[in-house]
Each structure stands twice: as structure tokens, then as C-alpha cells.
PDB file of C-alpha atoms and ligand atoms in Angstrom:
ATOM      1  CA  MET A  21      95.933  83.072   8.216  1.00  0.00           C
ATOM      2  CA  ILE A  22      98.145  85.644   6.944  1.00  0.00           C
ATOM      3  CA  ALA A  23      95.656  88.150   7.448  1.00  0.00           C
ATOM      4  CA  ALA A  24      95.602  87.445  11.415  1.00  0.00           C
ATOM      5  CA  VAL A  25      99.450  88.466  11.817  1.00  0.00           C
ATOM      6  CA  PRO A  26      98.739  91.886  10.964  1.00  0.00           C
ATOM      7  CA  ALA A  27      95.403  92.258  12.577  1.00  0.00           C
ATOM      8  CA  THR A  28      96.940  90.677  15.988  1.00  0.00           C
ATOM      9  CA  MET A  29      99.761  93.232  15.967  1.00  0.00           C
ATOM     10  CA  ALA A  30      97.331  96.133  15.307  1.00  0.00           C
ATOM     11  CA  LEU A  31      95.378  95.063  18.391  1.00  0.00           C
ATOM     12  CA  ALA A  32      98.721  94.925  20.561  1.00  0.00           C
ATOM     13  CA  GLN A  33      99.452  98.357  19.275  1.00  0.00           C
ATOM     14  CA  THR A  34      95.994  99.758  20.325  1.00  0.00           C
ATOM     15  CA  ALA A  35      96.392  98.241  23.921  1.00  0.00           C
ATOM     16  CA  GLU A  36      99.561  99.936  24.495  1.00  0.00           C
ATOM     17  CA  ASN A  37      98.357 103.278  23.041  1.00  0.00           C
ATOM     18  CA  GLU A  38      95.580 103.201  25.226  1.00  0.00           C
ATOM     19  CA  THR A  39      97.881 102.686  28.277  1.00  0.00           C
ATOM     20  CA  VAL A  40      99.660 105.472  27.332  1.00  0.00           C
ATOM     21  CA  LYS A  41      96.458 107.714  26.898  1.00  0.00           C
ATOM     22  CA  ALA A  42      95.255 106.435  30.362  1.00  0.00           C
ATOM     23  CA  ARG A  43      98.881 107.528  31.919  1.00  0.00           C
ATOM     24  CA  ARG A  44      98.940 110.675  30.644  1.00  0.00           C
ATOM     25  CA  ALA A  45      95.413 111.372  31.298  1.00  0.00           C
ATOM     26  CA  PHE A  46      96.183 110.327  34.806  1.00  0.00           C
ATOM     27  CA  TYR A  47      99.140 112.907  35.230  1.00  0.00           C
ATOM     28  CA  THR A  48      97.159 115.649  33.237  1.00  0.00           C
ATOM     29  CA  MET A  49      94.335 115.348  36.253  1.00  0.00           C
ATOM     30  CA  LEU A  50      97.103 115.322  38.903  1.00  0.00           C
ATOM     31  CA  GLY A  51      98.524 118.227  37.117  1.00  0.00           C
ATOM     32  CA  PHE A  52      94.925 120.141  37.356  1.00  0.00           C
ATOM     33  CA  GLU A  53      94.706 119.398  40.938  1.00  0.00           C
ATOM     34  CA  MET A  54      98.044 120.680  41.732  1.00  0.00           C
ATOM     35  CA  GLY A  55      97.564 123.906  39.574  1.00  0.00           C
ATOM     36  CA  GLY A  56      94.633 124.600  41.733  1.00  0.00           C
ATOM     37  CA  LEU A  57      97.191 124.411  44.786  1.00  0.00           C
ATOM     38  CA  ALA A  58      99.769 126.113  43.408  1.00  0.00           C
ATOM     39  CA  ALA A  59      97.467 129.156  42.206  1.00  0.00           C
ATOM     40  CA  MET A  60      96.731 129.484  45.980  1.00  0.00           C
ATOM     41  CA  ALA A  61     100.478 129.188  47.088  1.00  0.00           C
ATOM     42  CA  GLN A  62     101.400 131.741  44.671  1.00  0.00           C
ATOM     43  CA  GLY A  63      98.608 134.054  45.608  1.00  0.00           C
ATOM     44  CA  LYS A  64      97.250 133.989  42.143  1.00  0.00           C
ATOM     45  CA  VAL A  65      93.777 132.651  43.637  1.00  0.00           C
ATOM     46  CA  ASP A  66      92.632 133.742  47.379  1.00  0.00           C
ATOM     47  CA  TYR A  67      93.349 131.169  49.725  1.00  0.00           C
ATOM     48  CA  ASP A  68      90.080 128.817  50.357  1.00  0.00           C
ATOM     49  CA  ALA A  69      90.315 125.907  53.004  1.00  0.00           C
ATOM     50  CA  GLU A  70      87.492 124.014  51.438  1.00  0.00           C
ATOM     51  CA  ALA A  71      88.799 124.147  47.718  1.00  0.00           C
ATOM     52  CA  ALA A  72      92.471 123.572  49.093  1.00  0.00           C
ATOM     53  CA  GLN A  73      91.200 120.297  50.702  1.00  0.00           C
ATOM     54  CA  ALA A  74      88.888 119.016  47.929  1.00  0.00           C
ATOM     55  CA  HIS A  75      92.359 119.507  45.583  1.00  0.00           C
ATOM     56  CA  ALA A  76      94.367 117.680  48.050  1.00  0.00           C
ATOM     57  CA  ALA A  77      91.372 114.937  48.851  1.00  0.00           C
ATOM     58  CA  ASP A  78      91.115 114.546  44.827  1.00  0.00           C
ATOM     59  CA  MET A  79      95.169 113.703  44.277  1.00  0.00           C
ATOM     60  CA  VAL A  80      94.934 110.988  46.977  1.00  0.00           C
ATOM     61  CA  THR A  81      92.036 109.514  45.194  1.00  0.00           C
ATOM     62  CA  LEU A  82      93.932 109.775  42.124  1.00  0.00           C
ATOM     63  CA  THR A  83      97.046 107.914  43.668  1.00  0.00           C
ATOM     64  CA  GLY A  84      94.750 105.274  45.083  1.00  0.00           C
ATOM     65  CA  LEU A  85      94.340 103.853  41.629  1.00  0.00           C
ATOM     66  CA  HIS A  86      96.146 100.336  40.785  1.00  0.00           C
ATOM     67  CA  THR A  87      99.082 102.704  38.696  1.00  0.00           C
ATOM     68  CA  ALA A  88     100.817  99.522  37.714  1.00  0.00           C
ATOM     69  CA  ASP A  89      99.166  98.874  34.448  1.00  0.00           C
ATOM     70  CA  PHE A  90      99.814 102.149  33.445  1.00  0.00           C
ATOM     71  CA  TYR A  91     103.454 101.152  33.196  1.00  0.00           C
ATOM     72  CA  ALA A  92     102.680  98.030  31.126  1.00  0.00           C
ATOM     73  CA  PRO A  93     105.953  96.758  29.096  1.00  0.00           C
ATOM     74  CA  GLY A  94     106.106  98.051  25.510  1.00  0.00           C
ATOM     75  CA  THR A  95     105.016 101.529  26.680  1.00  0.00           C
ATOM     76  CA  SER A  96     108.247 103.736  26.744  1.00  0.00           C
ATOM     77  CA  LYS A  97     109.326 106.509  24.753  1.00  0.00           C
ATOM     78  CA  ASP A  98     111.616 104.159  22.969  1.00  0.00           C
ATOM     79  CA  ASP A  99     108.476 101.883  21.928  1.00  0.00           C
ATOM     80  CA  LEU A 100     106.418 104.606  21.026  1.00  0.00           C
ATOM     81  CA  PRO A 101     108.115 107.668  20.215  1.00  0.00           C
ATOM     82  CA  GLY A 102     106.210 110.882  19.757  1.00  0.00           C
ATOM     83  CA  GLU A 103     103.439 109.463  21.956  1.00  0.00           C
ATOM     84  CA  THR A 104     104.693 109.288  25.273  1.00  0.00           C
ATOM     85  CA  ARG A 105     107.936 111.236  27.720  1.00  0.00           C
ATOM     86  CA  ALA A 106     108.012 107.821  29.690  1.00  0.00           C
ATOM     87  CA  LEU A 107     112.104 107.216  29.827  1.00  0.00           C
ATOM     88  CA  PRO A 108     113.122 103.496  29.218  1.00  0.00           C
ATOM     89  CA  VAL A 109     114.927 103.796  32.785  1.00  0.00           C
ATOM     90  CA  ILE A 110     111.461 103.322  34.224  1.00  0.00           C
ATOM     91  CA  TRP A 111     111.161  99.591  33.488  1.00  0.00           C
ATOM     92  CA  GLU A 112     115.164  99.292  34.003  1.00  0.00           C
ATOM     93  CA  ASP A 113     115.077 100.599  37.445  1.00  0.00           C
ATOM     94  CA  MET A 114     111.518  99.857  38.650  1.00  0.00           C
ATOM     95  CA  GLY A 115     112.673 100.268  42.205  1.00  0.00           C
ATOM     96  CA  ALA A 116     114.347 103.822  42.047  1.00  0.00           C
ATOM     97  CA  PHE A 117     111.142 104.937  40.279  1.00  0.00           C
ATOM     98  CA  GLN A 118     109.032 103.611  42.859  1.00  0.00           C
ATOM     99  CA  GLU A 119     110.996 105.025  45.564  1.00  0.00           C
ATOM    100  CA  LYS A 120     109.928 108.507  43.805  1.00  0.00           C
ATOM    101  CA  GLY A 121     106.391 107.722  44.015  1.00  0.00           C
ATOM    102  CA  GLN A 122     106.618 106.637  47.532  1.00  0.00           C
ATOM    103  CA  ALA A 123     108.557 110.078  48.338  1.00  0.00           C
ATOM    104  CA  PHE A 124     105.401 111.803  46.148  1.00  0.00           C
ATOM    105  CA  GLY A 125     102.900 109.503  48.729  1.00  0.00           C
ATOM    106  CA  ALA A 126     104.782 111.038  51.794  1.00  0.00           C
ATOM    107  CA  ALA A 127     104.475 114.619  50.688  1.00  0.00           C
ATOM    108  CA  LEU A 128     100.872 114.383  49.618  1.00  0.00           C
ATOM    109  CA  ALA A 129      99.793 112.836  53.058  1.00  0.00           C
ATOM    110  CA  GLU A 130     101.692 115.953  54.460  1.00  0.00           C
ATOM    111  CA  LEU A 131      99.780 118.235  52.370  1.00  0.00           C
ATOM    112  CA  ASN A 132      96.314 116.802  52.705  1.00  0.00           C
ATOM    113  CA  THR A 133      96.746 117.414  56.289  1.00  0.00           C
ATOM    114  CA  ALA A 134      98.061 120.773  55.865  1.00  0.00           C
ATOM    115  CA  ALA A 135      95.369 122.134  53.107  1.00  0.00           C
ATOM    116  CA  GLY A 136      93.071 123.119  55.406  1.00  0.00           C
ATOM    117  CA  GLU A 137      95.188 124.953  57.827  1.00  0.00           C
ATOM    118  CA  GLY A 138      95.666 128.148  56.206  1.00  0.00           C
ATOM    119  CA  LEU A 139      97.725 129.551  53.679  1.00  0.00           C
ATOM    120  CA  ASP A 140     101.104 129.581  55.651  1.00  0.00           C
ATOM    121  CA  ALA A 141     100.675 125.758  56.317  1.00  0.00           C
ATOM    122  CA  LEU A 142      99.626 125.047  52.605  1.00  0.00           C
ATOM    123  CA  ARG A 143     102.620 126.965  51.031  1.00  0.00           C
ATOM    124  CA  PRO A 144     105.461 124.759  52.241  1.00  0.00           C
ATOM    125  CA  ALA A 145     103.412 122.022  51.679  1.00  0.00           C
ATOM    126  CA  VAL A 146     102.633 122.657  48.380  1.00  0.00           C
ATOM    127  CA  GLY A 147     106.430 123.530  47.269  1.00  0.00           C
ATOM    128  CA  LYS A 148     107.463 120.047  48.837  1.00  0.00           C
ATOM    129  CA  LEU A 149     105.102 118.049  46.808  1.00  0.00           C
ATOM    130  CA  GLY A 150     105.976 120.482  43.582  1.00  0.00           C
ATOM    131  CA  GLY A 151     109.437 118.759  44.657  1.00  0.00           C
ATOM    132  CA  ALA A 152     108.707 115.233  44.309  1.00  0.00           C
ATOM    133  CA  CYS A 153     107.067 115.676  41.249  1.00  0.00           C
ATOM    134  CA  LYS A 154     110.140 117.387  39.744  1.00  0.00           C
ATOM    135  CA  ALA A 155     112.079 114.721  41.359  1.00  0.00           C
ATOM    136  CA  CYS A 156     110.774 111.818  39.443  1.00  0.00           C
ATOM    137  CA  HIS A 157     110.182 113.907  36.222  1.00  0.00           C
ATOM    138  CA  ASP A 158     114.094 114.845  36.111  1.00  0.00           C
ATOM    139  CA  ASP A 159     115.145 111.401  36.266  1.00  0.00           C
ATOM    140  CA  PHE A 160     112.322 109.527  34.418  1.00  0.00           C
ATOM    141  CA  ARG A 161     110.436 111.765  31.807  1.00  0.00           C
ATOM    142  CA  ALA A 162     112.001 113.212  29.103  1.00  0.00           C
ATOM    143  CA  ALA A 163     111.853 116.617  28.382  1.00  0.00           C
ATOM    144  CA  ASP A 164     109.991 116.319  24.904  1.00  0.00           C
ATOM    145  CA  PHE A 165     108.244 113.876  23.110  1.00  0.00           C
TER     146      PHE A 165
HETATM  147  C1  HEC B  20     106.801 108.576  40.279  1.00  0.00           C
HETATM  148  C2  HEC B  20     106.922 109.168  39.048  1.00  0.00           C
HETATM  149  C3  HEC B  20     106.158 110.333  38.954  1.00  0.00           C
HETATM  150  C4  HEC B  20     105.649 111.977  40.078  1.00  0.00           C
HETATM  151  C5  HEC B  20     106.100 111.556  41.447  1.00  0.00           C
HETATM  152  C6  HEC B  20     105.129 112.541  39.051  1.00  0.00           C
HETATM  153  N1  HEC B  20     105.059 112.296  37.940  1.00  0.00           N
HETATM  154 FE1  HEC B  20     104.288 113.544  36.593  1.00  0.00          FE
HETATM  155  N2  HEC B  20     104.826 112.256  34.899  1.00  0.00           N
HETATM  156  C7  HEC B  20     105.704 111.400  35.334  1.00  0.00           C
HETATM  157  C8  HEC B  20     106.073 110.644  34.214  1.00  0.00           C
HETATM  158  C9  HEC B  20     106.876 109.178  33.873  1.00  0.00           C
HETATM  159  C10 HEC B  20     105.223 111.150  32.805  1.00  0.00           C
HETATM  160  C11 HEC B  20     105.321 110.907  31.685  1.00  0.00           C
HETATM  161  C12 HEC B  20     104.184 109.898  31.009  1.00  0.00           C
HETATM  162  C13 HEC B  20     103.822 110.058  29.843  1.00  0.00           C
HETATM  163  O1  HEC B  20     104.320 110.588  28.824  1.00  0.00           O
HETATM  164  O2  HEC B  20     103.516 108.803  29.331  1.00  0.00           O
HETATM  165  C14 HEC B  20     104.651 112.203  33.761  1.00  0.00           C
HETATM  166  C15 HEC B  20     103.903 113.472  33.029  1.00  0.00           C
HETATM  167  C16 HEC B  20     103.349 114.609  33.858  1.00  0.00           C
HETATM  168  C17 HEC B  20     102.397 115.078  33.183  1.00  0.00           C
HETATM  169  C18 HEC B  20     102.358 115.541  31.413  1.00  0.00           C
HETATM  170  C19 HEC B  20     101.131 114.833  31.255  1.00  0.00           C
HETATM  171  C20 HEC B  20     100.716 114.644  29.628  1.00  0.00           C
HETATM  172  O3  HEC B  20      99.730 115.146  28.968  1.00  0.00           O
HETATM  173  O4  HEC B  20     101.681 113.861  28.897  1.00  0.00           O
HETATM  174  C21 HEC B  20     101.770 116.094  33.983  1.00  0.00           C
HETATM  175  C22 HEC B  20     101.050 117.395  33.948  1.00  0.00           C
HETATM  176  C23 HEC B  20     102.515 115.883  35.129  1.00  0.00           C
HETATM  177  N3  HEC B  20     103.049 114.436  34.836  1.00  0.00           N
HETATM  178  C24 HEC B  20     102.367 116.368  36.843  1.00  0.00           C
HETATM  179  C25 HEC B  20     102.886 115.684  37.951  1.00  0.00           C
HETATM  180  C26 HEC B  20     102.234 116.656  39.072  1.00  0.00           C
HETATM  181  C27 HEC B  20     101.917 117.692  39.158  1.00  0.00           C
HETATM  182  C28 HEC B  20     102.900 115.737  39.638  1.00  0.00           C
HETATM  183  C29 HEC B  20     103.060 115.568  41.377  1.00  0.00           C
HETATM  184  C30 HEC B  20     101.668 116.267  42.079  1.00  0.00           C
HETATM  185  C31 HEC B  20     103.622 114.383  38.988  1.00  0.00           C
HETATM  186  N4  HEC B  20     103.465 114.728  37.902  1.00  0.00           N
HETATM  187  C32 HEC B  20     104.195 113.394  40.127  1.00  0.00           C
HETATM  188  C33 HEC B  20     106.341 110.633  36.433  1.00  0.00           C
HETATM  189  C34 HEC B  20     105.816 111.064  37.670  1.00  0.00           C
END
């Protein structure tokens, strides 16, 4: 039975590592879609209504995931140093964290409407969404691992 204890711990550790991997993959995909929009907003890539709409729609799809389980307990930077930048304050103040998520959702809805309406509509909507990303990162994401 002694051997069963470390085996169980190893399993729990794996589940938490998998959660962090999934969480970071989620944000990587969000960042990828945002990158395509930012390139257009900044004039690095020609504006393309269809591509802009696809990026926005994919972000809407991503945020339709049940993201709560990406924030399982035991997956903060304090729990898993070197693996995640998610600050423990997320779990201490989940309400404030969710407020940032809601502001992000509202900005994304605006962007989703504006994306196909030309560069002049896209640009401010991308700026606003980027601000919502940053607002959450400022409070809840560490600068390094
Ligand atoms: C409600 C809070 C919140 C919002 C809104 C948010 N993020 Fe994040 N983001 C985080 C947290 C927390 C992490 C750290 C995840 C980790 O290290 O486990 C993160 C990590 C990331 C990462 C790094 C992924 C990696 O490889 O570790 C990228 C890229 C990213 N976010 C992009 C974005 C973009 C782009 C937006 C807006 C379109 C956005 N995020 C909106 C909280 C947020």
C-alpha cells in the first residue's frame, strides 16, 4: 500500500499539469486569432473582411468553451512554479477575475460586429479588445513564469 501513495500523487500532479497545458493552449489560440486582427489593424496585412470575420468568429467560438475547468484549484503559479503565470489572486478573487472576463466578452461582441465593416470599424474595436486582454493580464497574469 505504501507504493499507492506516490502513485496517487503522481496522478494528481498530472491532472494539474494537463489543466495548465489546456489553459495555456486556449490563450495561445486566442492570441493567434488576435494576432491576425492586430496585423490588419496596424496595416501590416491588408484588410480582408472575410478573414477578419473568421478571426472574430473563432474567438467567439473559443470563448464559448466551458473555461471554468481551466481554473481548477491547485493550478496557480504558486502551486506549479515555472509552468504557469496564473497568479493566485485569481482564486482569491474569482469575482474580479470574472468581471475582466465579462468586459472581454463585451468587447469581443463589438469586434465581432465590426470585423466585417471595414478597416475604420475594425481598428478601434481591436484596440478596445486588446485593452480588455491587457486589463486582465495586468491584474491576474505574472510577467514571467
Ligand atoms: C479574464 C482574464 C484574461 C483575459 C480577458 C485574457 N487573458 Fe490572456 N491570459 C490570462 C491568464 C491568467 C494567462 C496565464 C495563463 C497561464 O500561464 O496558465 C493568460 C495567458 C495568455 C497568453 C500566453 C499563453 C501561454 O503560452 O502561456 C496569451 C498569448 C494570451 N493570454 C493572450 C490573450 C489575448 C490575445 C486576450 C484577448 C483577446 C487575452 N489573453 C485575454 C488571462 C486573461
